[in-house]
């Protein structure tokens, strides 16, 4: 199963990819902003995306991806933990939400949840 | 100013919880002190501006090279010889997460602001010059044998949080 990891921080992409690999998800692609992610999203079966990024932010990316018919689960991984932000993301097609910093078990649990495992 | 100083607790709180979780080890946080003049410190700083109705300013996380390398090693489980793009990205993302979590703590008190994308400043023993009307507060912190500094520059004359 292909997972797309979108974050402008290479450190955060590495932390997320290490977590995915340890949980058995080894087919991972990555993008540094929403624009780059839009070009890669069609091949993905699960997306983990940051919110605050240059070029195209995560919320815009989610809206665009949903707008062109991408229907696989998307998890937002962000520092934006206030209620309003979480609600706005969920309203726009995000399936679940992880606040940074996160522990590895929390990330794996959310992934399993959105995949119905 | 007294009220603005109270809000500094939220930045310190966010620094403590974020850094401990990301490093997976104990982080020491000292009392905030008001900075007089421009303090020269460290080799690398991650700087992010924030602005909104209730509070505006600049957050800087400042490290010696040894501390930045130690931080990278603690977080990524890999030791590097020198500070390059990986370390710059790492300290920038920590600053982003510290400020992002502080933003959430402020939002719970109905004070809202937006945050920018981190900038890295490099140079032995550099100082950062804020605008004159900003109050700059130091919050020293440390892990292992390293001493680091969080600097919060706050715009004066704005509505203090919690009012
Ligand atoms: Mg980001």
mmCIF file of C-alpha atoms and ligand atoms in Angstrom:
data_model
loop_
_atom_site.group_PDB
_atom_site.id
_atom_site.type_symbol
_atom_site.label_atom_id
_atom_site.label_comp_id
_atom_site.label_asym_id
_atom_site.label_seq_id
_atom_site.Cartn_x
_atom_site.Cartn_y
_atom_site.Cartn_z
ATOM 1 C CA UNK A 1 0.000 0.000 0.000
ATOM 2 C CA UNK A 2 1.452 3.341 -1.042
ATOM 3 C CA UNK A 3 1.548 6.132 1.530
ATOM 4 C CA UNK A 4 2.250 9.768 0.599
ATOM 5 C CA UNK A 5 3.935 11.910 3.296
ATOM 6 C CA UNK A 6 3.677 15.677 2.771
ATOM 7 C CA UNK A 7 5.637 18.103 4.970
ATOM 8 C CA UNK A 8 7.979 21.007 4.253
ATOM 9 C CA UNK A 9 10.331 19.812 7.005
ATOM 10 C CA UNK A 10 12.672 17.005 5.919
ATOM 11 C CA UNK A 11 13.146 16.177 9.624
ATOM 12 C CA UNK A 12 9.420 15.650 10.088
ATOM 13 C CA UNK A 13 9.141 13.621 6.869
ATOM 14 C CA UNK A 14 11.896 11.349 8.162
ATOM 15 C CA UNK A 15 10.262 10.914 11.566
ATOM 16 C CA UNK A 16 6.929 10.057 9.920
ATOM 17 C CA UNK A 17 8.506 7.716 7.353
ATOM 18 C CA UNK A 18 10.468 5.904 10.107
ATOM 19 C CA UNK A 19 7.230 5.472 12.052
ATOM 20 C CA UNK A 20 5.453 4.126 8.954
ATOM 21 C CA UNK A 21 8.251 1.700 8.151
ATOM 22 C CA UNK A 22 8.368 0.399 11.741
ATOM 23 C CA UNK A 23 4.612 -0.232 11.463
ATOM 24 C CA UNK A 24 5.055 -2.195 8.233
ATOM 25 C CA UNK A 25 4.223 0.504 5.669
ATOM 26 C CA UNK A 26 7.359 0.488 3.541
ATOM 27 C CA UNK A 27 6.017 1.812 0.218
ATOM 28 C CA UNK A 28 6.298 5.523 0.952
ATOM 29 C CA UNK A 29 6.523 8.572 -1.294
ATOM 30 C CA UNK A 30 7.142 12.122 -0.084
ATOM 31 C CA UNK A 31 6.466 15.722 -1.067
ATOM 32 C CA UNK A 32 7.698 19.023 0.399
ATOM 33 C CA UNK A 33 4.579 21.094 -0.261
ATOM 34 C CA UNK A 34 0.977 20.785 -1.404
ATOM 35 C CA UNK A 35 1.757 21.584 -5.022
ATOM 36 C CA UNK A 36 4.271 18.747 -5.290
ATOM 37 C CA UNK A 37 1.863 16.457 -3.435
ATOM 38 C CA UNK A 38 -0.929 17.119 -5.960
ATOM 39 C CA UNK A 39 1.274 15.604 -8.651
ATOM 40 C CA UNK A 40 1.810 12.438 -6.607
ATOM 41 C CA UNK A 41 -1.478 11.948 -4.809
ATOM 42 C CA UNK A 42 -3.252 9.788 -7.405
ATOM 43 C CA UNK A 43 -0.922 6.849 -6.737
ATOM 44 C CA UNK A 44 -1.446 7.016 -2.952
ATOM 45 C CA UNK A 45 -3.809 4.929 -0.858
ATOM 46 C CA UNK A 46 -3.190 6.958 2.289
ATOM 47 C CA UNK A 47 -1.940 10.540 2.716
ATOM 48 C CA UNK A 48 -0.352 12.146 5.787
ATOM 49 C CA UNK A 49 -0.050 15.895 5.325
ATOM 50 C CA UNK A 50 1.253 18.914 7.223
ATOM 51 C CA UNK A 51 -0.817 22.113 7.239
ATOM 52 C CA UNK A 52 1.689 25.017 7.275
ATOM 53 C CA UNK A 53 3.869 24.758 4.190
ATOM 54 C CA UNK A 54 5.192 27.212 1.606
ATOM 55 C CA UNK A 55 3.954 27.205 -2.035
ATOM 56 C CA UNK A 56 0.698 25.377 -1.238
ATOM 57 C CA UNK A 57 -0.498 24.703 2.308
ATOM 58 C CA UNK A 58 -1.997 21.420 3.454
ATOM 59 C CA UNK A 59 -5.612 22.553 3.645
ATOM 60 C CA UNK A 60 -5.538 23.890 0.076
ATOM 61 C CA UNK A 61 -3.908 20.634 -1.033
ATOM 62 C CA UNK A 62 -6.680 18.580 0.633
ATOM 63 C CA UNK A 63 -9.398 20.705 -0.996
ATOM 64 C CA UNK A 64 -7.749 20.386 -4.424
ATOM 65 C CA UNK A 65 -7.197 16.644 -4.071
ATOM 66 C CA UNK A 66 -10.806 16.066 -2.978
ATOM 67 C CA UNK A 67 -11.937 18.406 -5.761
ATOM 68 C CA UNK A 68 -10.334 16.200 -8.392
ATOM 69 C CA UNK A 69 -11.907 13.095 -6.913
ATOM 70 C CA UNK A 70 -9.212 11.662 -4.644
ATOM 71 C CA UNK A 71 -11.214 9.560 -2.173
ATOM 72 C CA UNK A 72 -8.593 7.714 -0.088
ATOM 73 C CA UNK A 73 -8.011 8.599 3.602
ATOM 74 C CA UNK A 74 -6.110 11.776 4.455
ATOM 75 C CA UNK A 75 -4.644 12.430 7.911
ATOM 76 C CA UNK A 76 -3.540 15.956 8.840
ATOM 77 C CA UNK A 77 -0.343 16.018 10.942
ATOM 78 C CA UNK A 78 0.152 19.543 12.232
ATOM 79 C CA UNK A 79 0.916 21.866 15.131
ATOM 80 C CA UNK A 80 -2.494 23.495 14.542
ATOM 81 C CA UNK A 81 -4.323 21.914 17.464
ATOM 82 C CA UNK A 82 -7.002 24.519 18.250
ATOM 83 C CA UNK A 83 -10.611 23.355 17.943
ATOM 84 C CA UNK A 84 -11.468 25.704 15.062
ATOM 85 C CA UNK A 85 -8.566 24.470 12.968
ATOM 86 C CA UNK A 86 -9.377 20.804 13.600
ATOM 87 C CA UNK A 87 -13.021 21.383 12.648
ATOM 88 C CA UNK A 88 -12.073 23.292 9.508
ATOM 89 C CA UNK A 89 -9.779 20.471 8.383
ATOM 90 C CA UNK A 90 -12.385 17.778 9.045
ATOM 91 C CA UNK A 91 -15.029 19.823 7.221
ATOM 92 C CA UNK A 92 -12.778 20.005 4.145
ATOM 93 C CA UNK A 93 -12.158 16.319 3.670
ATOM 94 C CA UNK A 94 -9.562 15.353 6.264
ATOM 95 C CA UNK A 95 -10.404 11.981 7.860
ATOM 96 C CA UNK A 96 -8.364 12.289 11.033
ATOM 97 C CA UNK A 97 -5.997 14.617 12.796
ATOM 98 C CA UNK A 98 -2.661 14.238 14.632
ATOM 99 C CA UNK A 99 -1.115 17.120 16.574
ATOM 100 C CA UNK A 100 2.684 17.530 16.512
ATOM 101 C CA UNK A 101 4.614 16.443 18.461
ATOM 102 C CA UNK A 102 3.093 12.965 18.471
ATOM 103 C CA UNK A 103 4.171 9.605 19.818
ATOM 104 C CA UNK A 104 4.639 6.715 17.402
ATOM 105 C CA UNK A 105 1.808 4.619 18.928
ATOM 106 C CA UNK A 106 -0.642 7.520 18.432
ATOM 107 C CA UNK A 107 0.287 7.815 14.761
ATOM 108 C CA UNK A 108 -0.019 4.072 14.144
ATOM 109 C CA UNK A 109 -3.364 3.955 15.959
ATOM 110 C CA UNK A 110 -4.792 6.777 13.807
ATOM 111 C CA UNK A 111 -3.528 5.174 10.610
ATOM 112 C CA UNK A 112 -5.095 1.840 11.510
ATOM 113 C CA UNK A 113 -8.319 3.628 12.409
ATOM 114 C CA UNK A 114 -8.723 5.459 9.083
ATOM 115 C CA UNK A 115 -7.848 2.282 7.194
ATOM 116 C CA UNK A 116 -10.475 0.376 9.187
ATOM 117 C CA UNK A 117 -7.895 -2.096 10.558
ATOM 118 C CA UNK B 1 4.331 44.444 30.455
ATOM 119 C CA UNK B 2 3.513 42.537 33.647
ATOM 120 C CA UNK B 3 0.602 40.882 31.884
ATOM 121 C CA UNK B 4 2.617 40.217 28.770
ATOM 122 C CA UNK B 5 5.153 38.517 31.006
ATOM 123 C CA UNK B 6 2.441 36.261 32.411
ATOM 124 C CA UNK B 7 1.783 34.986 28.927
ATOM 125 C CA UNK B 8 5.394 33.946 28.596
ATOM 126 C CA UNK B 9 4.471 31.008 30.731
ATOM 127 C CA UNK B 10 2.561 29.639 27.738
ATOM 128 C CA UNK B 11 5.695 29.706 25.571
ATOM 129 C CA UNK B 12 7.718 28.050 28.335
ATOM 130 C CA UNK B 13 5.010 25.426 28.804
ATOM 131 C CA UNK B 14 4.984 24.656 25.100
ATOM 132 C CA UNK B 15 8.791 24.503 24.946
ATOM 133 C CA UNK B 16 8.888 22.050 27.855
ATOM 134 C CA UNK B 17 6.289 19.626 26.568
ATOM 135 C CA UNK B 18 7.376 19.812 22.910
ATOM 136 C CA UNK B 19 11.092 19.407 23.535
ATOM 137 C CA UNK B 20 10.667 16.535 26.005
ATOM 138 C CA UNK B 21 8.431 14.635 23.632
ATOM 139 C CA UNK B 22 10.642 15.195 20.599
ATOM 140 C CA UNK B 23 13.902 14.472 22.370
ATOM 141 C CA UNK B 24 12.534 11.687 24.504
ATOM 142 C CA UNK B 25 14.496 13.008 27.456
ATOM 143 C CA UNK B 26 14.360 15.541 30.252
ATOM 144 C CA UNK B 27 14.598 19.237 29.363
ATOM 145 C CA UNK B 28 15.420 21.921 31.948
ATOM 146 C CA UNK B 29 13.587 25.244 31.698
ATOM 147 C CA UNK B 30 14.770 28.284 33.675
ATOM 148 C CA UNK B 31 12.943 31.410 34.791
ATOM 149 C CA UNK B 32 12.298 34.092 32.160
ATOM 150 C CA UNK B 33 14.360 37.273 32.470
ATOM 151 C CA UNK B 34 13.976 40.536 30.558
ATOM 152 C CA UNK B 35 16.884 41.057 28.179
ATOM 153 C CA UNK B 36 18.781 44.328 28.223
ATOM 154 C CA UNK B 37 20.557 45.140 24.965
ATOM 155 C CA UNK B 38 21.132 42.558 22.246
ATOM 156 C CA UNK B 39 22.410 39.351 23.657
ATOM 157 C CA UNK B 40 25.119 37.513 21.736
ATOM 158 C CA UNK B 41 24.656 33.783 22.053
ATOM 159 C CA UNK B 42 25.253 30.535 20.202
ATOM 160 C CA UNK B 43 25.996 29.594 16.597
ATOM 161 C CA UNK B 44 22.532 28.868 15.201
ATOM 162 C CA UNK B 45 19.104 30.379 15.729
ATOM 163 C CA UNK B 46 15.714 29.307 14.401
ATOM 164 C CA UNK B 47 13.508 32.386 14.178
ATOM 165 C CA UNK B 48 9.751 32.591 13.550
ATOM 166 C CA UNK B 49 7.498 35.623 13.600
ATOM 167 C CA UNK B 50 3.902 35.593 14.776
ATOM 168 C CA UNK B 51 1.184 38.198 14.632
ATOM 169 C CA UNK B 52 -2.449 38.680 15.481
ATOM 170 C CA UNK B 53 -4.992 40.685 17.442
ATOM 171 C CA UNK B 54 -3.879 39.761 20.918
ATOM 172 C CA UNK B 55 -0.154 39.315 20.721
ATOM 173 C CA UNK B 56 2.613 39.717 18.116
ATOM 174 C CA UNK B 57 6.308 39.069 18.190
ATOM 175 C CA UNK B 58 9.207 36.821 17.308
ATOM 176 C CA UNK B 59 10.272 33.502 18.795
ATOM 177 C CA UNK B 60 13.907 32.414 18.488
ATOM 178 C CA UNK B 61 15.458 29.147 19.591
ATOM 179 C CA UNK B 62 19.221 29.589 19.938
ATOM 180 C CA UNK B 63 21.848 26.870 20.074
ATOM 181 C CA UNK B 64 25.584 26.360 20.148
ATOM 182 C CA UNK B 65 26.782 23.992 17.403
ATOM 183 C CA UNK B 66 27.331 21.269 19.977
ATOM 184 C CA UNK B 67 23.793 21.662 21.318
ATOM 185 C CA UNK B 68 22.246 21.645 17.826
ATOM 186 C CA UNK B 69 24.173 18.483 16.948
ATOM 187 C CA UNK B 70 23.172 16.917 20.276
ATOM 188 C CA UNK B 71 19.547 17.775 19.642
ATOM 189 C CA UNK B 72 19.660 16.242 16.169
ATOM 190 C CA UNK B 73 21.223 13.111 17.546
ATOM 191 C CA UNK B 74 18.660 12.780 20.345
ATOM 192 C CA UNK B 75 15.781 13.237 17.883
ATOM 193 C CA UNK B 76 16.960 11.306 14.871
ATOM 194 C CA UNK B 77 19.218 8.700 16.478
ATOM 195 C CA UNK B 78 22.051 9.620 14.142
ATOM 196 C CA UNK B 79 25.129 11.719 14.940
ATOM 197 C CA UNK B 80 26.497 14.227 12.449
ATOM 198 C CA UNK B 81 29.961 15.792 12.337
ATOM 199 C CA UNK B 82 28.833 19.284 11.490
ATOM 200 C CA UNK B 83 25.722 21.434 11.220
ATOM 201 C CA UNK B 84 24.269 21.364 7.705
ATOM 202 C CA UNK B 85 20.830 21.487 6.108
ATOM 203 C CA UNK B 86 19.529 18.530 8.175
ATOM 204 C CA UNK B 87 20.302 20.326 11.448
ATOM 205 C CA UNK B 88 18.913 23.633 10.133
ATOM 206 C CA UNK B 89 15.669 21.915 9.179
ATOM 207 C CA UNK B 90 15.530 20.126 12.519
ATOM 208 C CA UNK B 91 15.847 23.231 14.714
ATOM 209 C CA UNK B 92 13.451 25.121 12.412
ATOM 210 C CA UNK B 93 10.819 22.417 12.798
ATOM 211 C CA UNK B 94 11.239 22.359 16.586
ATOM 212 C CA UNK B 95 10.721 26.125 16.681
ATOM 213 C CA UNK B 96 7.665 25.674 14.455
ATOM 214 C CA UNK B 97 6.183 23.055 16.774
ATOM 215 C CA UNK B 98 6.954 25.034 19.959
ATOM 216 C CA UNK B 99 5.270 28.133 18.516
ATOM 217 C CA UNK B 100 2.399 26.097 17.030
ATOM 218 C CA UNK B 101 1.634 24.534 20.397
ATOM 219 C CA UNK B 102 1.899 27.917 22.109
ATOM 220 C CA UNK B 103 -0.584 29.176 19.511
ATOM 221 C CA UNK B 104 -3.033 26.481 20.607
ATOM 222 C CA UNK B 105 -2.546 27.428 24.299
ATOM 223 C CA UNK B 106 -3.208 31.094 23.444
ATOM 224 C CA UNK B 107 -6.250 30.174 21.346
ATOM 225 C CA UNK B 108 -7.752 28.486 24.418
ATOM 226 C CA UNK B 109 -7.565 31.959 26.042
ATOM 227 C CA UNK B 110 -9.162 33.516 22.974
ATOM 228 C CA UNK B 111 -5.936 35.159 21.775
ATOM 229 C CA UNK B 112 -5.278 34.345 18.139
ATOM 230 C CA UNK B 113 -2.277 34.791 15.880
ATOM 231 C CA UNK B 114 -0.761 33.415 12.702
ATOM 232 C CA UNK B 115 2.768 32.077 12.499
ATOM 233 C CA UNK B 116 5.330 32.363 9.706
ATOM 234 C CA UNK B 117 7.762 29.802 8.322
ATOM 235 C CA UNK B 118 11.109 29.448 10.196
ATOM 236 C CA UNK B 119 14.295 31.261 9.194
ATOM 237 C CA UNK B 120 17.735 30.054 10.295
ATOM 238 C CA UNK B 121 20.459 32.481 11.362
ATOM 239 C CA UNK B 122 24.004 31.197 11.492
ATOM 240 C CA UNK B 123 27.210 32.741 12.854
ATOM 241 C CA UNK B 124 29.450 32.356 15.878
ATOM 242 C CA UNK B 125 28.094 34.233 18.902
ATOM 243 C CA UNK B 126 25.557 36.251 16.889
ATOM 244 C CA UNK B 127 22.933 38.582 18.249
ATOM 245 C CA UNK B 128 19.443 39.242 16.869
ATOM 246 C CA UNK B 129 18.195 42.813 16.649
ATOM 247 C CA UNK B 130 14.513 43.269 17.309
ATOM 248 C CA UNK B 131 12.639 46.518 16.804
ATOM 249 C CA UNK B 132 13.143 49.000 19.629
ATOM 250 C CA UNK B 133 9.570 48.866 20.805
ATOM 251 C CA UNK B 134 9.743 45.154 21.428
ATOM 252 C CA UNK B 135 10.415 43.684 24.857
ATOM 253 C CA UNK B 136 12.792 40.751 24.630
ATOM 254 C CA UNK B 137 12.643 38.020 27.224
ATOM 255 C CA UNK B 138 15.098 35.165 27.641
ATOM 256 C CA UNK B 139 13.940 31.734 28.663
ATOM 257 C CA UNK B 140 17.100 29.646 29.121
ATOM 258 C CA UNK B 141 16.684 25.907 28.713
ATOM 259 C CA UNK B 142 18.915 22.910 28.533
ATOM 260 C CA UNK B 143 19.237 19.199 27.958
ATOM 261 C CA UNK B 144 22.121 16.868 28.784
ATOM 262 C CA UNK B 145 25.210 19.105 29.178
ATOM 263 C CA UNK B 146 23.902 21.746 26.750
ATOM 264 C CA UNK B 147 22.651 25.241 27.555
ATOM 265 C CA UNK B 148 20.272 26.792 25.027
ATOM 266 C CA UNK B 149 18.102 29.867 24.859
ATOM 267 C CA UNK B 150 14.557 30.668 23.813
ATOM 268 C CA UNK B 151 14.088 34.366 23.113
ATOM 269 C CA UNK B 152 10.615 35.831 22.927
ATOM 270 C CA UNK B 153 10.300 39.343 21.524
ATOM 271 C CA UNK B 154 6.868 40.831 22.155
ATOM 272 C CA UNK B 155 5.326 43.942 20.650
ATOM 273 C CA UNK B 156 4.439 46.325 23.443
ATOM 274 C CA UNK B 157 1.212 48.232 23.692
ATOM 275 C CA UNK B 158 -1.110 45.495 22.474
ATOM 276 C CA UNK B 159 -3.981 43.846 24.231
ATOM 277 C CA UNK B 160 -2.504 41.375 26.711
ATOM 278 C CA UNK B 161 -3.712 37.797 26.595
ATOM 279 C CA UNK B 162 -6.518 36.904 28.970
ATOM 280 C CA UNK B 163 -7.951 40.437 29.078
HETATM 281 MG MG1 LIG C 1 5.296 22.798 8.165
#
